[in-house]
Short mmCIF file of C-alpha atoms in Angstrom, two decimals:
data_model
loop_
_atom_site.label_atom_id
_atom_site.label_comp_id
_atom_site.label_asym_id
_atom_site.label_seq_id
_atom_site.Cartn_x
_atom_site.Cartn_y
_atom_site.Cartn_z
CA UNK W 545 0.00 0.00 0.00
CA UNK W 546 1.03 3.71 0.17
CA UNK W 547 1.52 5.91 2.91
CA UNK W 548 -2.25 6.66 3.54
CA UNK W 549 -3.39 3.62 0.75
CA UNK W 550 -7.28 4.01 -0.88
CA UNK W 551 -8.78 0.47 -1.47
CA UNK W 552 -12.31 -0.19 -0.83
CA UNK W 553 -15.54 -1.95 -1.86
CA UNK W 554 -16.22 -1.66 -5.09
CA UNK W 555 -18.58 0.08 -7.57
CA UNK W 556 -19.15 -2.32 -10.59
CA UNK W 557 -21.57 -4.93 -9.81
CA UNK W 558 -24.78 -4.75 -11.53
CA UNK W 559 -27.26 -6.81 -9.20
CA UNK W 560 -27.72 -9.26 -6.59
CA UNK W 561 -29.91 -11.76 -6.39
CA UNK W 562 -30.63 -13.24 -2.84
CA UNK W 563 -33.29 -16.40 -2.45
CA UNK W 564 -34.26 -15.72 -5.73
CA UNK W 565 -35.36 -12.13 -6.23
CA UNK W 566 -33.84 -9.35 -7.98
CA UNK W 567 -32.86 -5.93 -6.23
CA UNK W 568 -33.99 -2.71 -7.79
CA UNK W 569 -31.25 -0.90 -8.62
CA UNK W 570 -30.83 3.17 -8.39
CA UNK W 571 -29.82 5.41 -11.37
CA UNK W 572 -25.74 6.22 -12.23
CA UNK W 573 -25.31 9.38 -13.09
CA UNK W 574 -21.92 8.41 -14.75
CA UNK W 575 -22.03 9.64 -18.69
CA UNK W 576 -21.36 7.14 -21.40
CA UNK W 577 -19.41 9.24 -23.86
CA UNK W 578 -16.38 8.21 -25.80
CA UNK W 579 -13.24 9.08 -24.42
CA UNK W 580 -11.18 12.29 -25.99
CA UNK W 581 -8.18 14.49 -26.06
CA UNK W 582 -6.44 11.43 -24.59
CA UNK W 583 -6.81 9.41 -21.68
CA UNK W 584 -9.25 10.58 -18.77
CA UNK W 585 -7.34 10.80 -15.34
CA UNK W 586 -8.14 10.59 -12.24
CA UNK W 587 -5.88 11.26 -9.58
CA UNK W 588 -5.73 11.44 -5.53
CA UNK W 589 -4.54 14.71 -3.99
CA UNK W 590 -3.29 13.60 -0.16
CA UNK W 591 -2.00 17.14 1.30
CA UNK W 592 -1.09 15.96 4.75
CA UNK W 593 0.76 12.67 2.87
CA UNK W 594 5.18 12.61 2.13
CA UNK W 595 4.04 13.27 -1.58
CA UNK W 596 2.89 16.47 -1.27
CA UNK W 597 5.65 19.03 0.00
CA UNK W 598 3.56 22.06 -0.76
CA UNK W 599 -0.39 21.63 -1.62
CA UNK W 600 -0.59 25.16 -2.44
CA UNK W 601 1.80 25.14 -5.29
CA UNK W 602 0.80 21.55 -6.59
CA UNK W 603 -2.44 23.14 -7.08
CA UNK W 604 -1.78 25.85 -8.79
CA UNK W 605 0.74 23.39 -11.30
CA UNK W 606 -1.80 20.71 -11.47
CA UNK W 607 -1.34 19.27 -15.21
CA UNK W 608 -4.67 19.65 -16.91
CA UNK W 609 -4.15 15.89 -18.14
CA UNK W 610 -6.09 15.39 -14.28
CA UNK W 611 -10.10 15.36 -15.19
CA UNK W 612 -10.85 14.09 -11.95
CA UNK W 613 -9.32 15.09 -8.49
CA UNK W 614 -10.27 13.27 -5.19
CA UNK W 615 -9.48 15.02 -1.89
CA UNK W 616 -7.84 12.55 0.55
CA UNK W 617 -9.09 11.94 3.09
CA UNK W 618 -12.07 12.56 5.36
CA UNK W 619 -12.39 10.15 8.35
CA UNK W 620 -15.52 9.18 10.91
CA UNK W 621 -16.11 9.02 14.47
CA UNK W 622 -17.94 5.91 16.07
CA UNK W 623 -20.97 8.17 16.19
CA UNK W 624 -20.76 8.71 12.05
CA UNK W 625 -19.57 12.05 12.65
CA UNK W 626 -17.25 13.08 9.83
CA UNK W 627 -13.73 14.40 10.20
CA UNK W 628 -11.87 16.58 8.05
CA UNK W 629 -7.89 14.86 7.70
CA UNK W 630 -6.85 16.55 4.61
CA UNK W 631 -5.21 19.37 6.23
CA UNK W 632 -1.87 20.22 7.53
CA UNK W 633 -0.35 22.04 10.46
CA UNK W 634 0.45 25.24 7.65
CA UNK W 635 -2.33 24.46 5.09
CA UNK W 636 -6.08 24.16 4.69
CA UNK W 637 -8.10 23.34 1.75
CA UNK W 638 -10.60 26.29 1.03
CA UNK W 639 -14.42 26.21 -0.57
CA UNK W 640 -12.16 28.68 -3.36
CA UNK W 641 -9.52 25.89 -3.91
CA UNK W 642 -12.23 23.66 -4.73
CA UNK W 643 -13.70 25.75 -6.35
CA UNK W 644 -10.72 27.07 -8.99
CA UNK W 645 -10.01 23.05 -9.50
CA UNK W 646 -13.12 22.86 -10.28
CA UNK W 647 -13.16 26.09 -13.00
CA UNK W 648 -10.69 23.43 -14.81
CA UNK W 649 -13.43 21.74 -16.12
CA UNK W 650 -12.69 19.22 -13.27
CA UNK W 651 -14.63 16.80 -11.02
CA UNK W 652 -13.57 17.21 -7.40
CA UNK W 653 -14.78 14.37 -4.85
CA UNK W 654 -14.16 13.75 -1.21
CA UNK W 655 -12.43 10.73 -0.09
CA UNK W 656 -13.87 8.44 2.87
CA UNK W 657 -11.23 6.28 5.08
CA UNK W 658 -7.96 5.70 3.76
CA UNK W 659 -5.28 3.67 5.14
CA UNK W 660 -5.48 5.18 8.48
CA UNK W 661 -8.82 5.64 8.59
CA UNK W 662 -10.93 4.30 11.27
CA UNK W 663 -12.84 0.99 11.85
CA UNK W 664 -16.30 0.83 9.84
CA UNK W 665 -18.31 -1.60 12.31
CA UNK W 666 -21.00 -3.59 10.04
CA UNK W 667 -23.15 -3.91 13.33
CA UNK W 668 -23.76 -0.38 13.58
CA UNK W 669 -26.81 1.30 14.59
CA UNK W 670 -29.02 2.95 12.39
CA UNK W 671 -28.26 6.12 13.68
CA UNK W 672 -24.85 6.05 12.63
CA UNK W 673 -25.30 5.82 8.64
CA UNK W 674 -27.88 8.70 9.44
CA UNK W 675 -25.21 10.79 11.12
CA UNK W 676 -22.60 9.93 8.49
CA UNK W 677 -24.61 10.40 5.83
CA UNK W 678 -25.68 14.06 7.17
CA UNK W 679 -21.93 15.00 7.78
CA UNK W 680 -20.71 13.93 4.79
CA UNK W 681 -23.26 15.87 2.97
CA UNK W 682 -22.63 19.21 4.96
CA UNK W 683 -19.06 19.03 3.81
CA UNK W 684 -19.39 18.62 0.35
CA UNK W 685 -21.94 21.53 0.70
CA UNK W 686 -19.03 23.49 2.59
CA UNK W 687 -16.27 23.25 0.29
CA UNK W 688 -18.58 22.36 -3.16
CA UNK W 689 -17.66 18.98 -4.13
CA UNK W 690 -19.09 17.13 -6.99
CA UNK W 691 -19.53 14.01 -4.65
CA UNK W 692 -17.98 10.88 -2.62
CA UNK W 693 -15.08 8.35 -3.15
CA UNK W 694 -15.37 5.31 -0.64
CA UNK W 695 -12.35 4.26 0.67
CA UNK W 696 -13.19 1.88 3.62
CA UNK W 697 -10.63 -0.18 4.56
CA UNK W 698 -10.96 -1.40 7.81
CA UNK W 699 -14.22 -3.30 8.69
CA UNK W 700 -15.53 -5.34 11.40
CA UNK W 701 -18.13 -7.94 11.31
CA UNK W 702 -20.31 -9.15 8.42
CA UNK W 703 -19.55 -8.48 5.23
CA UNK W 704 -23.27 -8.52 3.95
CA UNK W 705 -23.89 -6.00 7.16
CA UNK W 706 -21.41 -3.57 5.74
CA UNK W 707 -22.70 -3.72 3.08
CA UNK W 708 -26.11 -2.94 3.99
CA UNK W 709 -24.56 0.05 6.13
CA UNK W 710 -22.69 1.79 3.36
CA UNK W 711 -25.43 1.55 0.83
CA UNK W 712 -27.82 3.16 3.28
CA UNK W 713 -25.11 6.13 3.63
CA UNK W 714 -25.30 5.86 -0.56
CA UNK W 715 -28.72 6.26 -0.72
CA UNK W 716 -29.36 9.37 1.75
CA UNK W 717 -26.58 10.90 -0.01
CA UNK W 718 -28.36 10.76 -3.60
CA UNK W 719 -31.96 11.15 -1.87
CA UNK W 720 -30.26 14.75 -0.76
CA UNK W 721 -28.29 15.06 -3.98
CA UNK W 722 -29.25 13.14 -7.06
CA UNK W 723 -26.26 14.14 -9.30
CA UNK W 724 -24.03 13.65 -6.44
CA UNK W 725 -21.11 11.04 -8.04
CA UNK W 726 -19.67 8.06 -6.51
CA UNK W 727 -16.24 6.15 -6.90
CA UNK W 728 -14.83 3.38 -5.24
CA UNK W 729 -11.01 1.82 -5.15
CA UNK W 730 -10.71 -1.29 -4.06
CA UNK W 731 -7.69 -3.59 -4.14
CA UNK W 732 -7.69 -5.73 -7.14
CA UNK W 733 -8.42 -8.90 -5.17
CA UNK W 734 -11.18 -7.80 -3.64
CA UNK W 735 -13.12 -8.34 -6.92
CA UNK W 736 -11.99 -10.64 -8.50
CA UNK W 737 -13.60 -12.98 -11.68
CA UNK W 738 -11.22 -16.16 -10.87
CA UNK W 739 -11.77 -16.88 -7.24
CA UNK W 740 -15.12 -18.41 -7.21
CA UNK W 741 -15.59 -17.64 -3.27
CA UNK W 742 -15.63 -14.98 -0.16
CA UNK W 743 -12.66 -14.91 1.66
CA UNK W 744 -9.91 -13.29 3.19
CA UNK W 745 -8.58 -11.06 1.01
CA UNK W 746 -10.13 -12.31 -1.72
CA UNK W 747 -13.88 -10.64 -3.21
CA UNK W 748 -14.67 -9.86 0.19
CA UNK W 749 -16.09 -6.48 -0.63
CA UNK W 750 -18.12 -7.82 -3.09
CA UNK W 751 -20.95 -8.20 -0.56
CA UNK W 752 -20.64 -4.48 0.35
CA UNK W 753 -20.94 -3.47 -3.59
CA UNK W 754 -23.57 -5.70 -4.03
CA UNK W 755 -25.77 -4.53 -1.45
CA UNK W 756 -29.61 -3.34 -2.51
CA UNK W 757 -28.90 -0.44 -4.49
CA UNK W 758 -24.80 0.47 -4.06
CA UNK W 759 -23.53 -0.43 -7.74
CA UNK W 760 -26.45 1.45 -9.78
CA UNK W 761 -26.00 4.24 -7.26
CA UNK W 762 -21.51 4.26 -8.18
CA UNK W 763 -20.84 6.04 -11.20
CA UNK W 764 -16.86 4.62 -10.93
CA UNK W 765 -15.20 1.71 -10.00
CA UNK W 766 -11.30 1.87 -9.56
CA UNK W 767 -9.36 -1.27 -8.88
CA UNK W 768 -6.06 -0.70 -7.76
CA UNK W 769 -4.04 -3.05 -9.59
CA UNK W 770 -1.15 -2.91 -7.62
CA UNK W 771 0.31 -4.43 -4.05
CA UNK W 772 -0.07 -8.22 -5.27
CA UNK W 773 2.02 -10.15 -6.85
CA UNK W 774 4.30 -9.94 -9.88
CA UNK W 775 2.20 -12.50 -11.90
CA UNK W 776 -1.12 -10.05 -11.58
CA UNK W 777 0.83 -6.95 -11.70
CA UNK W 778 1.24 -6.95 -15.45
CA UNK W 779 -0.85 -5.42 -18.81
CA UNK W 780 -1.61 -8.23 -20.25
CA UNK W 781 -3.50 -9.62 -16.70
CA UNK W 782 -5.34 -6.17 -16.71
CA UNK W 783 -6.82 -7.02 -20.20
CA UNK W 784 -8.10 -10.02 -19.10
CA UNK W 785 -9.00 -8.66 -16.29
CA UNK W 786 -10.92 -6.30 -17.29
CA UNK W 787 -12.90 -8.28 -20.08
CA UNK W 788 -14.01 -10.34 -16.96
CA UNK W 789 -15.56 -8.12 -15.04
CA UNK W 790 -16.85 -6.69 -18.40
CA UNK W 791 -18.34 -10.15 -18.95
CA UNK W 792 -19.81 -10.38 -15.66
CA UNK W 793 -19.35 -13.57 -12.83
CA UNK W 794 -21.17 -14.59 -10.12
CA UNK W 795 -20.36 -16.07 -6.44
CA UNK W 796 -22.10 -17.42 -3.78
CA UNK W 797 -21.71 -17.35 -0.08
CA UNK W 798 -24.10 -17.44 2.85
CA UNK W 799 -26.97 -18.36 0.37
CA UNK W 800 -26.73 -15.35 -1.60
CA UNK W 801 -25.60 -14.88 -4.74
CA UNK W 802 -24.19 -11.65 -6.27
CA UNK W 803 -23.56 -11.00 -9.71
CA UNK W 804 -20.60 -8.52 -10.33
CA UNK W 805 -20.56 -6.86 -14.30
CA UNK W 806 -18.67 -3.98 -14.46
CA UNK W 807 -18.59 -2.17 -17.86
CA UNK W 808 -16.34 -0.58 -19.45
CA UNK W 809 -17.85 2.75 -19.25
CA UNK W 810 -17.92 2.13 -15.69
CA UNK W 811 -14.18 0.99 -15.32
CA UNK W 812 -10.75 2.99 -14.49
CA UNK W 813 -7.77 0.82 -13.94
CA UNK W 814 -5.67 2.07 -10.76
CA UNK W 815 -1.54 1.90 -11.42
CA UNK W 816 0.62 4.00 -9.33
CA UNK W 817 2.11 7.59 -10.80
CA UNK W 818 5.80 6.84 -9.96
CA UNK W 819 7.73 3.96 -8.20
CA UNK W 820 7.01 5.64 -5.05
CA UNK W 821 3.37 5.52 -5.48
CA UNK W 822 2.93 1.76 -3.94
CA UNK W 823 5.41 -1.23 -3.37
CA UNK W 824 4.97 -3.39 -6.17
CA UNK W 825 3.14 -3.23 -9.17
CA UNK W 826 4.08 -0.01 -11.21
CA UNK W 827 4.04 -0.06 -14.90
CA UNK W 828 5.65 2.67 -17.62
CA UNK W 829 2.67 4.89 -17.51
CA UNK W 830 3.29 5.03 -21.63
CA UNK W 831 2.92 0.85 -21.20
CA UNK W 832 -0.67 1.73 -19.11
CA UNK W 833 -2.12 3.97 -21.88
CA UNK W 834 -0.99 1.40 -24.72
CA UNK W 835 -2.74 -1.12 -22.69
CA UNK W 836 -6.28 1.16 -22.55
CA UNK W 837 -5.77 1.61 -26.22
CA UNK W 838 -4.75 -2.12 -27.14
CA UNK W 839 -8.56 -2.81 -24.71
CA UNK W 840 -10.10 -0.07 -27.13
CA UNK W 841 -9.04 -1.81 -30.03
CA UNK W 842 -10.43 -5.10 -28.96
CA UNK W 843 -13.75 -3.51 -28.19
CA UNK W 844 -13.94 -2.37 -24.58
CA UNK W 845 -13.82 0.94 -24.04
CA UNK W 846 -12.99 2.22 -20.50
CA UNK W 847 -13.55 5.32 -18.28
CA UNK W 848 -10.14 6.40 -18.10
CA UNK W 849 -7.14 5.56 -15.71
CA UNK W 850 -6.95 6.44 -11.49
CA UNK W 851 -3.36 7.08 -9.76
CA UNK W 852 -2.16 7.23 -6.52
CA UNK W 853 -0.72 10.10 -6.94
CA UNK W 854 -0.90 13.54 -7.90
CA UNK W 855 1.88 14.32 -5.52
CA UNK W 856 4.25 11.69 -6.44
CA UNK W 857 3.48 12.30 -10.38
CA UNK W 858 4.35 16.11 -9.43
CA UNK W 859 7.76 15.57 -7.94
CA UNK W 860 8.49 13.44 -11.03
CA UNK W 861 7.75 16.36 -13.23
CA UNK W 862 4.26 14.90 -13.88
CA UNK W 863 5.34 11.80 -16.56
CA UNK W 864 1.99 10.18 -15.44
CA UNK W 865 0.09 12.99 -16.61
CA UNK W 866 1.68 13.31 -19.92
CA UNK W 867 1.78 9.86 -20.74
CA UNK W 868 -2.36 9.68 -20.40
CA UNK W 869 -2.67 13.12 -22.15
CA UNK W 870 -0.80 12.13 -24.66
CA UNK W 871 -2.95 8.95 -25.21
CA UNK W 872 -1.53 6.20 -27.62
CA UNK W 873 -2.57 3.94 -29.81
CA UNK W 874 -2.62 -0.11 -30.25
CA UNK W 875 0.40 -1.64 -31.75
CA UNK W 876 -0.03 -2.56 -35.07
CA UNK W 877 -0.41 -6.62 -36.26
CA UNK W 878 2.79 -7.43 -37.67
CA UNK W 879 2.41 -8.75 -41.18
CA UNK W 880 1.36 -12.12 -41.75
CA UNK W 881 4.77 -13.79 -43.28
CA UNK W 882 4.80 -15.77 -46.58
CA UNK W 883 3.77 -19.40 -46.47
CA UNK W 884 6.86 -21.67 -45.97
CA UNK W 885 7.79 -23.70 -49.25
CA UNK W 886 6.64 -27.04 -49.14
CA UNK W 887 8.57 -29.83 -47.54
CA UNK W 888 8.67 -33.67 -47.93
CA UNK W 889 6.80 -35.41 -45.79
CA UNK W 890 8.95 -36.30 -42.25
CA UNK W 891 9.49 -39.62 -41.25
CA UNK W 892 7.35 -41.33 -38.40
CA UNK W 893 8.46 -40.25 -34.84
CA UNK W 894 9.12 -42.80 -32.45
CA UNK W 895 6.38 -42.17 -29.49
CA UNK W 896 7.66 -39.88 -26.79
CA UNK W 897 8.22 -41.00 -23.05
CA UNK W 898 5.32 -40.32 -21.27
CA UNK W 899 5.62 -37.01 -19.41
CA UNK W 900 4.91 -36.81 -15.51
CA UNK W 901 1.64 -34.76 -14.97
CA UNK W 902 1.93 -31.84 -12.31
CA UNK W 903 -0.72 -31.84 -9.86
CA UNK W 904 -1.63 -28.48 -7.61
CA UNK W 905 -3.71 -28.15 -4.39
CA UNK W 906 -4.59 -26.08 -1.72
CA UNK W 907 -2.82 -25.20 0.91
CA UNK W 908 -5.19 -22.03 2.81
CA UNK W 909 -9.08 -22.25 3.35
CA UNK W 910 -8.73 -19.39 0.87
CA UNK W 911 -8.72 -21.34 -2.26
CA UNK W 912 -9.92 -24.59 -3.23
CA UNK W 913 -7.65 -27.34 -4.95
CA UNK W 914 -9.52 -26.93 -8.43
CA UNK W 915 -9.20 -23.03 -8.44
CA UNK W 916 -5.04 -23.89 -7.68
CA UNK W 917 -5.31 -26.57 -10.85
CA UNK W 918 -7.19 -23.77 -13.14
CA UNK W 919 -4.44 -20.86 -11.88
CA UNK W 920 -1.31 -22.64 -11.20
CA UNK W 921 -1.42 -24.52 -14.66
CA UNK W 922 -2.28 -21.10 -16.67
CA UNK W 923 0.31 -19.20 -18.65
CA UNK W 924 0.97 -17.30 -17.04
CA UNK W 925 0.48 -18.41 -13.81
CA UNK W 926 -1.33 -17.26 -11.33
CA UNK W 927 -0.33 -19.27 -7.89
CA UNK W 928 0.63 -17.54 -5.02
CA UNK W 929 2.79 -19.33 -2.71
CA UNK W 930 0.78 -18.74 0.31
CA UNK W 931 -2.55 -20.02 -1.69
CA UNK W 932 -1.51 -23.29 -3.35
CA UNK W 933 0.94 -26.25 -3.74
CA UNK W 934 2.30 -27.92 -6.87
CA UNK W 935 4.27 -31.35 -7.46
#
């Protein structure tokens, strides 16, 4: 993760079905329009984080590659009483700040939790969501945001409880604010198409996106596809990623079954700006926007690209920024090469030894032996050593 990291539920899943019966769903407000002057960024802005040595001046040389800006972070009491985090000891964001971001043709959101951010209990009263949802709401009046990014990390309890909590904070927000928008980053694992179960660190935000209402009502989803492992942290697994959750997959736990499809117009891959930005997983940003053009090319479009962050990509003289505004475009097919000249027949070959057959199994009640057999034996593989076994 980073110093404060952003990695919650997510924002993608379409519906959930529980014993049988589909949940209405509420309206995104996200627009479905084809992406231009290059690649559509979005980008956190952590004032009180190492990356940011000055938030005054990084505002004021903020690249205009940035379409989106998310304020990190505002935190909650156990009441649901929302706290303000994003400032320093010398600095303070300002309505006017906001404001001139904002005159950028820019959407500025607030960010919820964070990596220090407190404990989201999934047995809370109702009067909490009430609280939060009424203290979130002041503060985006206050300083004029354009809406909410959900970063909750740290939860306690029942997943399905969460997300019944979070939703009902979702809701009162958009019953006060229809075209309030929504985003959500959660760590790549937490939704994820090839493990077909809820577990530890594995789709177990799903629940929380999936609850009545939450995915309709999030106009972004934002996986951050970094702090894995190497065999994950490529573009060529975010292309298949992404078709996945383009495709849509189901899971089951608890009796209930949730259906994740996130589309593309829905969809922002999450790298980090520089090296700095996380501890494993960056990628070239000119290798990221290849990759959303090489997706484009094969017919999924998607909302753009998130980065953590704005104050890294700064202090690198903003390569992150220029890379996406510069867009790219998918390699070309090399040409097909000329047929080979025929050749006489070969002789017969004598029947190879019989090769020993590699088995893989589980090792954690996080995976099951046929999910190790399906990953491990992939090229490229996808086995973590702390999930499965081979011999």
């Amino acid at each position: 993760m980073m110093w404060r990291s952003r990695g919650l539920a997510l924002v993608g899943c379409i519906s959930i079905t529980t014993a049988g019966s589909a949940t209405p769903l509420i309206q995104s407000t996200a627009p479905e329009g084809t992406m231009v002057h290059g690649i559509p960024l979005t980008g956190y802005f952590c004032p009180s984080c190492p990356s940011v040595t000055d938030p005054a001046a990084l505002l004021n040389e903020l690249h205009p590659a940035y379409t989106t800006v998310i304020i990190a972070f505002a935190g909650f009491d156990a009441s649901g009483n929302a706290t303000i985090e994003f400032n320093t000891a010398s600095w303070a964001l300002s309505p006017s700040d906001v404001a001139k971001l904002k005159a950028g043709n820019r959407t500025v959101l607030l960010s919820v939790g964070g990596g220090d951010g407190a404990v989201l209990s999934c047995n809370a009263p109702s009067a909490f969501a009430t609280t939060l949802a009424a203290s979130l709401f002041n503060l985006v009046q206050r300083y004029g945001f354009d809406g909410i990014d959900w970063d909750i990390e740290h939860r306690t309890g029942d997943m399905v409880a969460c997300g019944k909590v979070i939703n009902t904070v979702i809701a009162d927000l958009k019953l006060r604010m229809p075209t309030m928008q929504m985003s959500i980053a959660p760590q790549m694992t937490n939704v994820d198409p090839e493990v077909g179960m809820i577990s530890s660190g594995f789709n177990e935000l799903v629940p929380v996106v999936c609850a009545e209402g939450s995915l309709a009502a999030l106009d972004f989803v934002q996986p951050q596809m970094y702090n894995t492992w190497s065999a994950v942290e490529t573009t060529a697994y975010a292309q298949r990623y992404a078709h996945e959750l383009a495709a849509g997959f189901n899971l089951t736990s608890g009796g209930s079954t949730f259906h994740v499809t996130i589309p593309g117009r829905q969809l922002r891959l999450g790298y980090p700006s520089t090296p700095k930005g996380a501890g494993s997983g960056y990628i070239a940003p000119t290798e990221v926007a290849a990759m959303v053009a090489n997706l484009s090319a094969h017919g999924l479009q998607i909302a753009g690209v998130m980065t953590w962050s704005i104050g890294w990509d700064q202090q690198a003289g903003w390569p992150f920024a220029i890379a996406m505004a510069a867009g790219a475009t998918p390699a070309p097919m090399p040409p097909r090469p000329p047929p080979p000249p025929p050749s006489p027949p070969a002789p017969p070959a004598p029947p190879a030894p019989p090769r020993p057959t590699q088995h893989c199994h589980s090792i954690s009640p996080s995976a099951t032996d046929a999910w190790c057999e399906a990953n491990c034996l992939h090229t490229p593989p996808n086995c973590p050593a702390t999930l499965c076994k081979c011999s």
